[in-house]
Coordinates of C-alpha atoms in Angstrom, one line a residue:
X80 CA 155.2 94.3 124.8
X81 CA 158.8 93.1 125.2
X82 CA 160.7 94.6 128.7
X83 CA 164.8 95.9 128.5
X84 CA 166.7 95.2 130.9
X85 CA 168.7 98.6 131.3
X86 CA 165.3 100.9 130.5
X87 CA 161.2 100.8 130.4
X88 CA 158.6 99.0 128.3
X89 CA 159.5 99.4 124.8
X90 CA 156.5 99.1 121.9
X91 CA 156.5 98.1 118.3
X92 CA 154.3 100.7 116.7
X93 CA 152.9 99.8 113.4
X94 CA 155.3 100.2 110.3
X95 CA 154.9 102.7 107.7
X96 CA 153.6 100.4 105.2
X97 CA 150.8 99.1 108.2
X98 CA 149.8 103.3 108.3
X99 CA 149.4 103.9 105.2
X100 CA 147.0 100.5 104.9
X101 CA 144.8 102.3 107.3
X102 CA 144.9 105.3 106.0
X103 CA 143.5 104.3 102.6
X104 CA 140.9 102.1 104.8
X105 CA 140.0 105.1 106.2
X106 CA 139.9 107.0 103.0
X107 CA 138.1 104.5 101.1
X108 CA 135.3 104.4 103.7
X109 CA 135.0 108.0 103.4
X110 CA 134.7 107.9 99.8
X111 CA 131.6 105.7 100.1
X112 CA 129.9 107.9 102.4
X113 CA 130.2 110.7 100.0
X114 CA 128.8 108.3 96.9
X115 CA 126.2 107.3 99.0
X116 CA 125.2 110.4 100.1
X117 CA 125.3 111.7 96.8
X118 CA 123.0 108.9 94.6
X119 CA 120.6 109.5 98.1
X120 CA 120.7 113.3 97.3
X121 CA 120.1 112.7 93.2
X122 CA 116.7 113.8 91.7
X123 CA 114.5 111.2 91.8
X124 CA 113.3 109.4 89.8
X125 CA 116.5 109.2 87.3
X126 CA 116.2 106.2 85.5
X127 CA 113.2 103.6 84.2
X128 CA 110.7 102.8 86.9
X129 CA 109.2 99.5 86.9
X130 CA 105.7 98.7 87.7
X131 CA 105.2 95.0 88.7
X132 CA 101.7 93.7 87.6
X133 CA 100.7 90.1 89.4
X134 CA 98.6 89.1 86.4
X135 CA 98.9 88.5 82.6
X136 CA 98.6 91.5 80.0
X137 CA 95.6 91.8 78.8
X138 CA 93.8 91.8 81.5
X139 CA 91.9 94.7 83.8
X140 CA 94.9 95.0 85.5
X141 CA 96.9 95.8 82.6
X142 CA 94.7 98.2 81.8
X143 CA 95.2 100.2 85.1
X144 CA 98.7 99.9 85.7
X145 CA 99.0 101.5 82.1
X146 CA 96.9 104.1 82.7
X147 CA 98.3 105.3 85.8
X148 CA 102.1 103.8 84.7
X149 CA 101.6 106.2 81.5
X150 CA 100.6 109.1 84.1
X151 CA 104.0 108.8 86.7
X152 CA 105.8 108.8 82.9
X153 CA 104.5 112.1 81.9
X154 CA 105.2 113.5 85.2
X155 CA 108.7 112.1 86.3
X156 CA 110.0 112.2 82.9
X157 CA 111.2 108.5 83.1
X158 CA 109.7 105.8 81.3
X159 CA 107.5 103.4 83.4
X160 CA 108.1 99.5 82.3
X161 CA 105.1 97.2 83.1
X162 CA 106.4 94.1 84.6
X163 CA 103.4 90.9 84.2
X164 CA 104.4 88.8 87.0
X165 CA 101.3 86.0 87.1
X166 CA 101.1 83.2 89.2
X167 CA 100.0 81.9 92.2
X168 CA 96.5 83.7 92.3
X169 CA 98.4 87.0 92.6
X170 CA 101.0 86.8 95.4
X171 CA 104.2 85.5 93.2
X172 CA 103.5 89.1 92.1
X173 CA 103.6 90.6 95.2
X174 CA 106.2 88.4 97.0
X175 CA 108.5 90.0 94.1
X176 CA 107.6 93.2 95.3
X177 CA 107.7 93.1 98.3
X178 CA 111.4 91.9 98.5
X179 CA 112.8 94.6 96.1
X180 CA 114.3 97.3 97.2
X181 CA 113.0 100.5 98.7
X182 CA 114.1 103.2 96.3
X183 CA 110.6 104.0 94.7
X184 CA 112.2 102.3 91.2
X185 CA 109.8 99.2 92.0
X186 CA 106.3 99.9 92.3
X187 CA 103.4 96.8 92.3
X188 CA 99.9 97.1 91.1
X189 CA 98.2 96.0 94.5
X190 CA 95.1 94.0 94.1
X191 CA 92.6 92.9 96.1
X192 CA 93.7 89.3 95.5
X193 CA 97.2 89.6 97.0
X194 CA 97.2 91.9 99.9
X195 CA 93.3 90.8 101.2
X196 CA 91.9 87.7 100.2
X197 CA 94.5 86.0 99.7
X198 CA 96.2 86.4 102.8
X199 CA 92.7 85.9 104.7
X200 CA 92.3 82.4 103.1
X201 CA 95.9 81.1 103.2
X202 CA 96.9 83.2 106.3
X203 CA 101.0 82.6 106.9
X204 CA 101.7 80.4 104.3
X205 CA 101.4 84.2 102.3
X206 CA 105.2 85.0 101.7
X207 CA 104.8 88.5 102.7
X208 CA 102.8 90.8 105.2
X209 CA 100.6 92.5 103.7
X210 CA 100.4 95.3 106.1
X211 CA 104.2 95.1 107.2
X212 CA 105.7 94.4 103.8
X213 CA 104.2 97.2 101.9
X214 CA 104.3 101.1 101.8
X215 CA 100.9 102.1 100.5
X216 CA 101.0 104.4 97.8
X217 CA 97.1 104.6 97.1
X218 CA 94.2 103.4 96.2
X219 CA 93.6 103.8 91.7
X220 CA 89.8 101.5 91.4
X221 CA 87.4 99.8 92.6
X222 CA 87.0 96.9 90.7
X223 CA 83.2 95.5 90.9
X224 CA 83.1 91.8 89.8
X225 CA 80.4 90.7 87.9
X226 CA 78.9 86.5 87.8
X227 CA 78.9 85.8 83.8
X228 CA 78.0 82.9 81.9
X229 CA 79.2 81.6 78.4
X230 CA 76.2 82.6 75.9
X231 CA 75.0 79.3 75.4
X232 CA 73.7 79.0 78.6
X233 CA 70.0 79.1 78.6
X234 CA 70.0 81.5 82.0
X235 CA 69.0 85.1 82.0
X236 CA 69.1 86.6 85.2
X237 CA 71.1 84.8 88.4
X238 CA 67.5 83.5 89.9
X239 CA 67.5 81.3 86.2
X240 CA 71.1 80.1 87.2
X241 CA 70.3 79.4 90.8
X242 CA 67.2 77.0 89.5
X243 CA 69.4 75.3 86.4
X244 CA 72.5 74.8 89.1
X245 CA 70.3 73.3 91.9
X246 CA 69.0 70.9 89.3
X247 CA 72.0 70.2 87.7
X248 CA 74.6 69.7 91.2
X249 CA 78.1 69.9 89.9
X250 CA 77.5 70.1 86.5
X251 CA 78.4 73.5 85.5
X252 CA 82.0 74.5 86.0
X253 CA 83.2 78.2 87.2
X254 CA 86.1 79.4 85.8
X255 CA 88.7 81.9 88.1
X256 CA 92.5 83.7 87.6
X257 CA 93.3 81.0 90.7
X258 CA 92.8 79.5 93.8
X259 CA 91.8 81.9 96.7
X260 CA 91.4 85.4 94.2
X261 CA 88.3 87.3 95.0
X262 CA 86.6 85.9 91.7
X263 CA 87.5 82.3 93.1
X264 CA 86.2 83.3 96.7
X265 CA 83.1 85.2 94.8
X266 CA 82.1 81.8 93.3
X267 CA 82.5 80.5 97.2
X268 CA 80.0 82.8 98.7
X269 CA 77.4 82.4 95.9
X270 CA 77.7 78.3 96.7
X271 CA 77.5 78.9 100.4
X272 CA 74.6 81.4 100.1
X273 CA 72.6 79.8 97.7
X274 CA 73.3 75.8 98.4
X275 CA 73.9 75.4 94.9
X276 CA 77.3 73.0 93.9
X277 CA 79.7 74.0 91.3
X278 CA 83.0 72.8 90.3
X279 CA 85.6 75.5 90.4
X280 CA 88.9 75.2 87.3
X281 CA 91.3 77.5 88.1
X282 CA 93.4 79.5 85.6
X283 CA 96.7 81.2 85.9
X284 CA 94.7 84.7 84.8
X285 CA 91.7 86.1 83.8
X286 CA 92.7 86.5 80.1
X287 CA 92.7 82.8 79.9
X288 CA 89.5 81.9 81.6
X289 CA 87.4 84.6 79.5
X290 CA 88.8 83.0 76.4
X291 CA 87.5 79.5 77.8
X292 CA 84.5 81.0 78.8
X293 CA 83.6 82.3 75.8
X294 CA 84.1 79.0 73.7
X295 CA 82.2 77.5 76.0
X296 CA 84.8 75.0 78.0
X297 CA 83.6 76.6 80.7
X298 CA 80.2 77.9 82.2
X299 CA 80.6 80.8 84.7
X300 CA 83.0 83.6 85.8
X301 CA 83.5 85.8 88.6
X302 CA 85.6 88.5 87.2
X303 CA 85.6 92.2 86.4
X304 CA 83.7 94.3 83.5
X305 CA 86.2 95.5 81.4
X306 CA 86.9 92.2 79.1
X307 CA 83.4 91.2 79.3
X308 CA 81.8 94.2 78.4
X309 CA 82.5 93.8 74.3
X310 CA 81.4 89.9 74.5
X311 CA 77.9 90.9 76.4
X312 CA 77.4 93.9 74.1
X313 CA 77.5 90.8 71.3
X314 CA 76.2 88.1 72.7
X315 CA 79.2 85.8 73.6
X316 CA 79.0 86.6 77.2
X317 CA 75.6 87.3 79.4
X318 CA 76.3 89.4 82.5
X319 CA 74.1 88.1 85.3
X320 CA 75.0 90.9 88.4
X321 CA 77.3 92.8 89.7
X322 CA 79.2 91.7 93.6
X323 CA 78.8 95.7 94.4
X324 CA 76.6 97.1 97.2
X325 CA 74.2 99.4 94.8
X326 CA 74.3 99.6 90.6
X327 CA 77.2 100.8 89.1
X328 CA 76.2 104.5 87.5
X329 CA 78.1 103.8 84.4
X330 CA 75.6 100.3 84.2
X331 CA 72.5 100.8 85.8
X332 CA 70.8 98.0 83.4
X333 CA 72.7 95.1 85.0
X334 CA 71.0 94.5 88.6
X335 CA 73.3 93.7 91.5
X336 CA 73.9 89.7 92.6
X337 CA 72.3 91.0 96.2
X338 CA 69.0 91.6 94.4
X339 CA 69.0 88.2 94.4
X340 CA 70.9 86.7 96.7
X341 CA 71.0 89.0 100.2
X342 CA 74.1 89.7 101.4
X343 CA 76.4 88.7 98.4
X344 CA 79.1 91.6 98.5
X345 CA 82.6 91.1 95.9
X346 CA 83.8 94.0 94.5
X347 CA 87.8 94.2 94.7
X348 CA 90.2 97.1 94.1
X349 CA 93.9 98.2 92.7
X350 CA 95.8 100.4 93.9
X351 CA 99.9 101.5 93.5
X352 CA 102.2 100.0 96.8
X353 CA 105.9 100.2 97.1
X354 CA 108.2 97.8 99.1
X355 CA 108.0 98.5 103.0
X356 CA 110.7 101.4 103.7
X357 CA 110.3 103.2 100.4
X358 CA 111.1 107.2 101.7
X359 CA 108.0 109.1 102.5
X360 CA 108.8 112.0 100.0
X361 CA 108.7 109.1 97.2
X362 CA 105.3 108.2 98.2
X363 CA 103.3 111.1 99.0
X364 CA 105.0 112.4 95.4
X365 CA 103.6 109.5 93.7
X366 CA 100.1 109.5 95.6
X367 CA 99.7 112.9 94.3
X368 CA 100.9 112.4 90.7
X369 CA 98.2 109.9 90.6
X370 CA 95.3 111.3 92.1
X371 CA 95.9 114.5 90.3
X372 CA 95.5 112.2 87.1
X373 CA 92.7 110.4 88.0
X374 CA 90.4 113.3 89.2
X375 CA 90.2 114.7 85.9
X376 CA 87.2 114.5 83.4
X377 CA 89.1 111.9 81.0
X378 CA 90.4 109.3 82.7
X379 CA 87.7 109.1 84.8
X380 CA 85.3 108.6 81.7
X381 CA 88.2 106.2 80.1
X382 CA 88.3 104.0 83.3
X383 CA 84.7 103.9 83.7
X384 CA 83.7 103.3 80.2
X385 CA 86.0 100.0 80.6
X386 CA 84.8 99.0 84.2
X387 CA 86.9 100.3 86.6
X388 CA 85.5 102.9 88.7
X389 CA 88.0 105.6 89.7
X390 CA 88.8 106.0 93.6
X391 CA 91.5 107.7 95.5
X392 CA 93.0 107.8 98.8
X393 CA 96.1 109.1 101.0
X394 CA 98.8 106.5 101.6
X395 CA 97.3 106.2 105.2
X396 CA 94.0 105.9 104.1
X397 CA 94.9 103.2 101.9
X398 CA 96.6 101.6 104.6
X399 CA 93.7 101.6 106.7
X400 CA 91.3 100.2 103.8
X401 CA 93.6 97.5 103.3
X402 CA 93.6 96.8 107.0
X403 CA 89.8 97.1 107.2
X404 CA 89.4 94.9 104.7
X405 CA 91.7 91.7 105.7
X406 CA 89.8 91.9 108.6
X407 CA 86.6 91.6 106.9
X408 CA 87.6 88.6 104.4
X409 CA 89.0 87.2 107.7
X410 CA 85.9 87.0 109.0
X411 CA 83.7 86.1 105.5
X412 CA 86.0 83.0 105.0
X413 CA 85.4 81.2 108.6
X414 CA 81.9 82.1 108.6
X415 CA 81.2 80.9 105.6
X416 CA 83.7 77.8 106.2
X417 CA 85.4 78.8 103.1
X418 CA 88.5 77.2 102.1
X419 CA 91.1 76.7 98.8
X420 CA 89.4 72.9 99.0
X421 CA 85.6 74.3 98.8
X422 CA 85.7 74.5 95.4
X423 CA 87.3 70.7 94.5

């Protein structure tokens, strides 16, 4: 402000070329309010939804995150693109998911492996919360691992493989999808229980360590039903047990590892998560699409026929299971002094 000699204060208001400046400042600012309200007001979902599996194809996974994939694509009317993401015994998987954005147009195939017992072994060198970092859509399986051997090894039954291991120390290798996945932790507590030593190779999926498995490179696998199922039937593959608390009712001839061995407990789970944020209306939409699907007649016989057996829950409840369950693996790993170097 500049002072006249022969009147008042005298201001400089801005020129006309300054006004208009702010007035298309003004404008354009308004213009993205309106686009944004707009794209937050269109129908979802309007374009390809992508479904972010932490494995390889092939595996169990695969075969769940199509099922329920092909189900959100029959319902929303957009196609659902399965996105393999393996690595890092699960959690590159869910790192990517967890960082994408919240718009219910990413989606991740949660396992039991990323968001529980891999977090409970590695604890905060985990990229991601798995309670924080995720918006729980709902539980899809339970996913009952099974101890196999290759079927050259002359064991029937997991009291035969107990004896032939505790003869042989370190002799027989155990094949998993990585270090610190439930089938790599499942190995763990059968050493720890049983006093038996095996030497664990990790593999960057399950695809991979049945095919090794089956020619023999390696011994024994913790992993779920559905690859093994064909390669028992035949001979390739001998199922020893199942990690689940009772006999599964689709397979009441194979007895359960606890038979055995009392208190061996590994059966995992997948269910459908979003990134942390994702609106509520998204969620609870694609929680119902999904357990509307998987409470009918056919996909429960298609799930369990292949291994899988079908389970539901609310986001919430889902939530709450995953919570539960850190907590338990929490506790399993330090009592049983489990760590990624117990199995060298």
């Amino acid at each position: 402000m500049q002072r006249n000699n022969h009147a008042g204060p005298v201001f400089h208001y801005p020129c006309r070329r300054a006004r208009a400046g702010v007035a298309i400042v003004f404008a354009t600012a308004a213009l993205v309010a309106v686009i944004t309200e707009a794209a937050a007001q269109a129908p979802y979902p309007s374009r390809p939804i992508r479904l972010i599996v932490p494995y390889p194809p092939g595996a169990g996974t695969d075969f769940t995150a199509r099922e329920v994939g092909a189900q959100y694509s029959k319902a929303l009317g957009q196609p659902v693109v399965i996105d393999n993401r393996p690595g890092a015994a699960a959690t590159l998987g869910h790192g990517l998911a967890a960082k994408a954005a919240p718009d219910g147009y990413t989606l991740l195939l949660g396992t039991t492996g990323g968001l529980v017992s891999g977090p409970a072994l590695v604890g905060p060198k985990i990229p991601y919360d798995p309670l924080k970092d995720f918006a729980p859509v709902g539980l899809a399986t339970y996913v009952p691992y099974a101890l196999i051997v290759t079927g050259s090894l002359p064991v029937n039954n997991v009291k035969e493989l107990i004896e032939l291991a505790k003869t042989s120390p370190r002799k027989l290798n155990v094949a998993s999808p990585g270090v610190g996945t439930p089938n790599h932790l499942g190995a763990a507590q059968l050493m720890t229980l049983t006093g038996i030593e095996l030497v664990h190779v990790p593999y960057k999926g399950g695809s991979l360590a049945v095919t090794d498995l089956i020619a023999g490179n390696v011994q024994l696998l913790v992993t779920g039903l559905l690859q093994t199922l064909p390669h028992h039937r035949t001979g390739r593959l001998r199922i020893l047990g199942v990690g689940h608390p009772q006999r599964l009712k689709a397979h009441p001839d194979i007895p359960t590892i606890a038979e055995t061995v009392p208190g061996y407990y590994n059966t995992g789970w997948w269910g459908i998560v979003a990134p942390a944020g994702t609106p509520k209306l998204i969620v609870d939409r694609l929680n119902g699409i999904m357990n509307q699907a998987l409470a009918t007649t056919e996909m429960f016989q298609r799930f369990e026929k292949n291994g899988p057996e079908v389970a539901t829950t609310t986001p919430q409840g889902f939530h709450d299971m995953i919570r539960a369950e850190l907590k338990m693996w929490t506790k399993l790993i330090k009592d049983a002094k489990i760590s990624v170097d117990v199995l060298p």
